[in-house]
CSV table of C-alpha atoms in Angstrom, one decimal:
chain,number,residue,atom,x,y,z
A,1,UNK,CA,0.0,0.0,0.0
A,2,UNK,CA,1.3,3.4,-1.0
A,3,UNK,CA,2.0,5.9,1.8
A,4,UNK,CA,0.3,9.2,1.6
A,5,UNK,CA,1.9,12.1,3.5
A,6,UNK,CA,0.2,15.4,4.1
A,7,UNK,CA,2.2,18.6,3.4
A,8,UNK,CA,4.6,19.6,6.1
A,9,UNK,CA,2.6,22.8,6.8
A,10,UNK,CA,-0.2,20.6,8.2
A,11,UNK,CA,1.9,18.9,10.8
A,12,UNK,CA,0.3,18.2,14.2
A,13,UNK,CA,0.8,20.7,17.0
A,14,UNK,CA,1.4,19.0,20.3
A,15,UNK,CA,0.4,21.3,23.1
A,16,UNK,CA,2.3,21.1,26.4
A,17,UNK,CA,0.5,19.9,29.6
A,18,UNK,CA,0.0,23.4,30.9
A,19,UNK,CA,-1.7,24.5,27.7
A,20,UNK,CA,-3.8,21.4,27.7
A,21,UNK,CA,-5.1,22.2,31.2
A,22,UNK,CA,-6.2,25.7,30.1
A,23,UNK,CA,-7.7,24.3,26.9
A,24,UNK,CA,-9.8,21.7,28.7
A,25,UNK,CA,-11.2,24.5,30.9
A,26,UNK,CA,-12.0,26.6,27.8
A,27,UNK,CA,-13.7,23.6,26.1
A,28,UNK,CA,-15.8,23.0,29.2
A,29,UNK,CA,-17.1,26.6,28.9
A,30,UNK,CA,-17.8,26.1,25.2
A,31,UNK,CA,-19.6,22.8,25.9
A,32,UNK,CA,-21.8,24.3,28.6
A,33,UNK,CA,-22.8,27.3,26.4
A,34,UNK,CA,-23.6,24.9,23.5
A,35,UNK,CA,-25.8,22.6,25.7
A,36,UNK,CA,-27.5,25.6,27.4
A,37,UNK,CA,-28.3,27.2,24.0
A,38,UNK,CA,-29.8,24.0,22.7
A,39,UNK,CA,-31.6,23.5,26.0
A,40,UNK,CA,-30.8,19.8,25.6
A,41,UNK,CA,-27.8,17.6,26.0
A,42,UNK,CA,-25.7,15.4,28.3
A,43,UNK,CA,-23.8,17.8,30.6
A,44,UNK,CA,-22.3,15.3,33.1
A,45,UNK,CA,-20.7,12.9,30.6
A,46,UNK,CA,-19.5,15.7,28.4
A,47,UNK,CA,-17.6,17.4,31.3
A,48,UNK,CA,-16.2,14.2,32.7
A,49,UNK,CA,-14.2,13.2,29.6
A,50,UNK,CA,-12.9,16.7,28.6
A,51,UNK,CA,-9.2,16.1,29.6
A,52,UNK,CA,-9.2,12.8,27.8
A,53,UNK,CA,-10.5,14.4,24.5
A,54,UNK,CA,-8.3,17.4,24.9
A,55,UNK,CA,-5.1,15.2,25.3
A,56,UNK,CA,-6.2,13.1,22.3
A,57,UNK,CA,-6.9,15.8,19.8
A,58,UNK,CA,-4.3,18.3,20.8
A,59,UNK,CA,-1.3,16.1,21.7
A,60,UNK,CA,-1.8,12.4,20.7
A,61,UNK,CA,-3.8,12.0,17.5
A,62,UNK,CA,-2.2,12.4,14.0
A,63,UNK,CA,-5.0,14.2,12.3
A,64,UNK,CA,-5.2,17.1,9.9
A,65,UNK,CA,-8.5,19.1,9.8
A,66,UNK,CA,-7.7,20.6,6.3
A,67,UNK,CA,-7.0,17.1,5.0
A,68,UNK,CA,-9.7,15.2,7.0
A,69,UNK,CA,-9.6,12.1,4.8
A,70,UNK,CA,-5.8,11.6,4.8
A,71,UNK,CA,-5.5,7.8,4.8
A,72,UNK,CA,-2.7,7.7,7.3
A,73,UNK,CA,-4.6,9.6,10.0
A,74,UNK,CA,-5.3,8.1,13.4
A,75,UNK,CA,-8.9,7.4,14.1
A,76,UNK,CA,-11.1,8.2,17.1
A,77,UNK,CA,-14.5,6.6,17.9
A,78,UNK,CA,-16.7,8.2,20.6
A,79,UNK,CA,-18.5,5.0,21.7
A,80,UNK,CA,-20.3,6.9,24.5
A,81,UNK,CA,-22.0,9.0,21.8
A,82,UNK,CA,-24.2,11.0,24.2
A,83,UNK,CA,-21.1,13.0,25.2
A,84,UNK,CA,-21.2,14.4,21.6
A,85,UNK,CA,-21.2,18.1,22.8
A,86,UNK,CA,-17.7,17.6,24.2
A,87,UNK,CA,-16.5,16.1,20.9
A,88,UNK,CA,-18.1,19.0,19.0
A,89,UNK,CA,-16.3,21.6,21.1
A,90,UNK,CA,-13.0,19.8,20.4
A,91,UNK,CA,-13.7,19.5,16.7
A,92,UNK,CA,-14.6,23.2,16.5
A,93,UNK,CA,-11.3,24.2,18.3
A,94,UNK,CA,-9.4,21.8,16.0
A,95,UNK,CA,-10.9,23.5,12.9
A,96,UNK,CA,-13.4,20.9,11.6
A,97,UNK,CA,-16.6,22.8,12.3
A,98,UNK,CA,-17.6,26.4,12.7
A,99,UNK,CA,-18.9,28.4,15.7
A,100,UNK,CA,-22.1,28.8,13.8
A,101,UNK,CA,-22.5,25.0,13.7
A,102,UNK,CA,-22.2,24.9,17.5
A,103,UNK,CA,-25.3,27.1,17.8
A,104,UNK,CA,-27.3,24.5,15.9
A,105,UNK,CA,-26.7,21.6,18.3
A,106,UNK,CA,-29.6,19.2,18.2
A,107,UNK,CA,-31.6,21.2,15.7
A,108,UNK,CA,-33.4,19.6,12.8
A,109,UNK,CA,-31.1,19.3,9.8
A,110,UNK,CA,-28.0,20.4,11.8
A,111,UNK,CA,-24.7,18.6,11.3
A,112,UNK,CA,-24.5,18.4,15.1
A,113,UNK,CA,-27.0,15.8,16.1
A,114,UNK,CA,-27.6,14.6,19.7
A,115,UNK,CA,-25.2,11.7,18.9
A,116,UNK,CA,-22.3,11.9,16.4
A,117,UNK,CA,-23.3,11.4,12.8
A,118,UNK,CA,-20.3,10.6,10.5
A,119,UNK,CA,-22.4,11.3,7.4
A,120,UNK,CA,-23.0,14.9,8.4
A,121,UNK,CA,-20.3,16.1,10.7
A,122,UNK,CA,-16.7,16.6,9.5
A,123,UNK,CA,-14.1,14.8,11.7
A,124,UNK,CA,-16.6,12.2,13.1
A,125,UNK,CA,-15.2,8.8,12.1
A,126,UNK,CA,-18.2,6.7,13.1
A,127,UNK,CA,-21.9,7.3,13.9
A,128,UNK,CA,-22.4,6.2,17.5
A,129,UNK,CA,-25.0,6.3,20.2
A,130,UNK,CA,-26.2,2.8,20.7
A,131,UNK,CA,-23.9,1.9,23.6
A,132,UNK,CA,-21.5,-1.1,23.5
A,133,UNK,CA,-20.8,-0.9,19.7
A,134,UNK,CA,-17.9,1.6,19.6
A,135,UNK,CA,-15.1,-0.8,20.6
A,136,UNK,CA,-16.2,-3.2,17.9
A,137,UNK,CA,-16.2,-0.4,15.3
A,138,UNK,CA,-12.8,0.7,16.5
A,139,UNK,CA,-11.3,-2.8,16.4
A,140,UNK,CA,-12.6,-3.3,12.8
A,141,UNK,CA,-10.8,-0.1,11.9
A,142,UNK,CA,-7.6,-1.3,13.7
A,143,UNK,CA,-7.6,-4.6,11.8
A,144,UNK,CA,-8.1,-2.8,8.5
A,145,UNK,CA,-5.3,-0.3,9.2
A,146,UNK,CA,-2.6,-2.5,10.8
A,147,UNK,CA,-0.7,-3.1,7.5
A,148,UNK,CA,-1.0,0.6,6.4
A,149,UNK,CA,2.5,2.1,5.9
A,150,UNK,CA,1.7,5.1,8.0
A,151,UNK,CA,0.8,2.7,10.9
A,152,UNK,CA,-2.4,4.6,12.0
A,153,UNK,CA,-3.6,4.0,15.5
A,154,UNK,CA,-7.3,3.8,16.6
A,155,UNK,CA,-8.7,5.1,19.8
A,156,UNK,CA,-12.2,4.5,21.3
A,157,UNK,CA,-13.7,6.3,24.3
A,158,UNK,CA,-16.3,4.3,26.3
A,159,UNK,CA,-18.2,5.0,29.5
A,160,UNK,CA,-18.0,2.6,32.5
A,161,UNK,CA,-21.8,2.0,32.5
A,162,UNK,CA,-21.4,1.0,28.8
A,163,UNK,CA,-19.2,-1.9,30.0
A,164,UNK,CA,-22.5,-3.6,31.0
A,165,UNK,CA,-23.0,-4.3,27.3
A,166,UNK,CA,-21.9,-7.8,26.2
A,167,UNK,CA,-20.6,-6.7,22.8
A,168,UNK,CA,-17.8,-4.7,24.6
A,169,UNK,CA,-16.4,-8.0,25.8
A,170,UNK,CA,-16.7,-9.7,22.5
A,171,UNK,CA,-14.6,-6.9,21.0
A,172,UNK,CA,-12.2,-7.1,23.9
A,173,UNK,CA,-11.7,-10.9,23.3
A,174,UNK,CA,-11.3,-10.4,19.5
A,175,UNK,CA,-8.8,-7.5,19.8
A,176,UNK,CA,-6.6,-9.6,22.2
A,177,UNK,CA,-6.9,-12.6,19.9
A,178,UNK,CA,-5.7,-10.6,16.9
A,179,UNK,CA,-3.0,-8.9,19.0
A,180,UNK,CA,-4.3,-5.5,17.8
A,181,UNK,CA,-1.6,-3.3,19.3
A,182,UNK,CA,-2.8,-0.3,17.2
A,183,UNK,CA,-6.0,-0.2,19.3
A,184,UNK,CA,-6.3,1.8,22.5
A,185,UNK,CA,-9.6,2.0,24.5
A,186,UNK,CA,-10.1,4.7,27.1
A,187,UNK,CA,-12.7,4.2,29.8
A,188,UNK,CA,-14.3,7.3,31.2
A,189,UNK,CA,-15.0,5.7,34.6
A,190,UNK,CA,-17.1,8.3,36.3
A,191,UNK,CA,-19.1,5.8,38.3
A,192,UNK,CA,-22.6,7.1,37.3
A,193,UNK,CA,-25.1,6.2,34.7
A,194,UNK,CA,-28.6,7.5,33.9
A,195,UNK,CA,-30.3,5.4,36.6
A,196,UNK,CA,-27.7,5.8,39.4
A,197,UNK,CA,-24.3,4.6,40.5
A,198,UNK,CA,-22.9,2.0,38.1
A,199,UNK,CA,-22.0,-0.4,41.0
A,200,UNK,CA,-25.6,-0.5,42.1
A,201,UNK,CA,-27.1,-0.9,38.7
A,202,UNK,CA,-24.7,-3.7,37.6
A,203,UNK,CA,-21.2,-3.6,39.0
A,204,UNK,CA,-18.5,-3.8,36.3
A,205,UNK,CA,-15.5,-3.7,38.5
A,206,UNK,CA,-12.6,-4.6,38.6
A,207,UNK,CA,-12.4,-3.1,35.1
A,208,UNK,CA,-8.5,-3.2,34.7
A,209,UNK,CA,-8.3,-6.8,35.9
A,210,UNK,CA,-11.0,-7.9,33.5
A,211,UNK,CA,-9.3,-6.4,30.5
A,212,UNK,CA,-6.0,-7.8,31.6
A,213,UNK,CA,-7.6,-11.2,31.9
A,214,UNK,CA,-8.7,-10.9,28.3
A,215,UNK,CA,-5.0,-10.2,27.3
A,216,UNK,CA,-4.9,-6.4,27.2
A,217,UNK,CA,-2.3,-4.1,28.7
A,218,UNK,CA,-4.4,-2.4,31.4
A,219,UNK,CA,-3.5,1.0,32.9
A,220,UNK,CA,-5.4,2.9,35.5
A,221,UNK,CA,-5.1,6.7,36.0
A,222,UNK,CA,-6.7,9.9,37.2
A,223,UNK,CA,-8.7,10.9,34.2
A,224,UNK,CA,-8.4,14.6,35.0
A,225,UNK,CA,-4.6,14.5,35.4
A,226,UNK,CA,-3.2,15.7,32.0
A,227,UNK,CA,0.3,14.4,32.7
A,228,UNK,CA,-1.0,11.0,33.7
A,229,UNK,CA,-3.1,10.8,30.5
A,230,UNK,CA,-0.2,11.7,28.3
A,231,UNK,CA,2.0,9.1,30.1
A,232,UNK,CA,-0.6,6.4,29.6
A,233,UNK,CA,-1.0,7.2,25.9
A,234,UNK,CA,2.7,7.0,25.5
A,235,UNK,CA,2.8,3.6,27.3
A,236,UNK,CA,0.0,2.4,24.9
A,237,UNK,CA,2.1,3.3,21.9
A,238,UNK,CA,5.1,1.4,23.1
A,239,UNK,CA,3.3,-2.0,23.3
A,240,UNK,CA,3.6,-4.0,20.1
A,241,UNK,CA,1.8,-7.3,20.8
A,242,UNK,CA,-1.6,-6.4,22.4
A,243,UNK,CA,-4.2,-3.7,22.7
A,244,UNK,CA,-4.2,-1.3,25.6
A,245,UNK,CA,-7.0,-0.1,27.8
A,246,UNK,CA,-6.7,3.1,29.9
A,247,UNK,CA,-9.2,3.1,32.8
A,248,UNK,CA,-9.5,6.8,33.6
A,249,UNK,CA,-11.1,7.6,37.0
A,250,UNK,CA,-13.1,10.7,36.5
A,251,UNK,CA,-15.9,12.8,38.1
A,252,UNK,CA,-19.2,13.2,36.3
A,253,UNK,CA,-19.9,16.9,35.8
A,254,UNK,CA,-16.2,17.8,36.5
A,255,UNK,CA,-15.5,21.5,36.9
A,256,UNK,CA,-19.0,22.7,38.0
A,257,UNK,CA,-19.6,22.1,41.7
A,258,UNK,CA,-23.4,21.6,41.5
A,259,UNK,CA,-23.0,19.1,38.7
A,260,UNK,CA,-20.2,17.0,40.1
A,261,UNK,CA,-21.2,13.4,41.0
A,262,UNK,CA,-24.9,14.3,40.5
A,263,UNK,CA,-26.8,11.7,38.5
A,264,UNK,CA,-29.5,14.2,37.8
A,265,UNK,CA,-27.1,16.0,35.5
A,266,UNK,CA,-26.7,13.0,33.2
A,267,UNK,CA,-28.9,14.4,30.5
A,268,UNK,CA,-29.9,17.9,31.8
A,269,UNK,CA,-29.1,21.3,30.2
A,270,UNK,CA,-28.3,24.2,32.5
A,271,UNK,CA,-30.7,27.1,32.5
A,272,UNK,CA,-29.5,30.7,32.2
A,273,UNK,CA,-28.9,31.1,35.9
A,274,UNK,CA,-27.1,27.8,36.2
A,275,UNK,CA,-25.0,28.6,33.2
A,276,UNK,CA,-24.0,31.9,34.7
A,277,UNK,CA,-22.9,30.1,37.9
A,278,UNK,CA,-21.1,27.4,36.0
A,279,UNK,CA,-19.2,29.8,33.9
A,280,UNK,CA,-18.2,31.8,36.9
A,281,UNK,CA,-16.8,28.7,38.6
A,282,UNK,CA,-14.8,27.9,35.4
A,283,UNK,CA,-13.3,31.4,35.5
A,284,UNK,CA,-15.2,33.2,32.7
A,285,UNK,CA,-16.0,36.8,33.6
A,286,UNK,CA,-19.7,37.7,33.8
A,287,UNK,CA,-21.0,40.0,31.0
A,288,UNK,CA,-21.0,42.9,33.4
A,289,UNK,CA,-17.3,42.4,34.2
A,290,UNK,CA,-16.1,42.2,30.6
């Protein structure tokens, strides 16, 4: 297979950890504004995975927004598709979609549906939303790409509640069998799902040990610690004979005190007053102070 290399001017920009921390905060602000404007969306899950998405798109992934279909690009699958607002904020900042697009979240005919739609939204590699399927999609991509000369890698982000779906474990077994070292799964382990704490609905722990038993390299980190995320992603790249799972312990609704660890914020949009309070906590000046 012939290699295809994008022009040098399109090379990826790797932000340093301090920049990534600031960027994650800015993307949380953007995400909250988007959900509040739409009056609909999944606040808690979008905020919990922000550092993971920020590190992927602004440090780890080889992707080129002006050449989005470059065959040698790394792929990302948002298996927990209800966290789409967080992905849209990242795609906007990376240059795939416009600010005007963000104002049309969840509107009829918009490219930004409630769950990612690869047919409409630039930068979205797979349509997702039905939980449990993203890891299978990602592994299929990994198998198809493993002999590509650019050696693309494939990343999938899952929720911990999603691990209750049996198809996840079929994909885990398959990826280990085929020694798919170009596959990396990230688990946004915030401990909550729509009906309550994951461990009371159907306990999925111990997640690292279960993936390790299937033959994966299993890492466990603080999912809001940028340095830990970058280190784990680097460890994943070094392994050549098996896939890697990064179990990232996170806080649902991270960054906004009245949303954190509150199951009621799973699929709730902030009203105007709540948005003002949230933005103040995230450090954005109120309109009167600008």
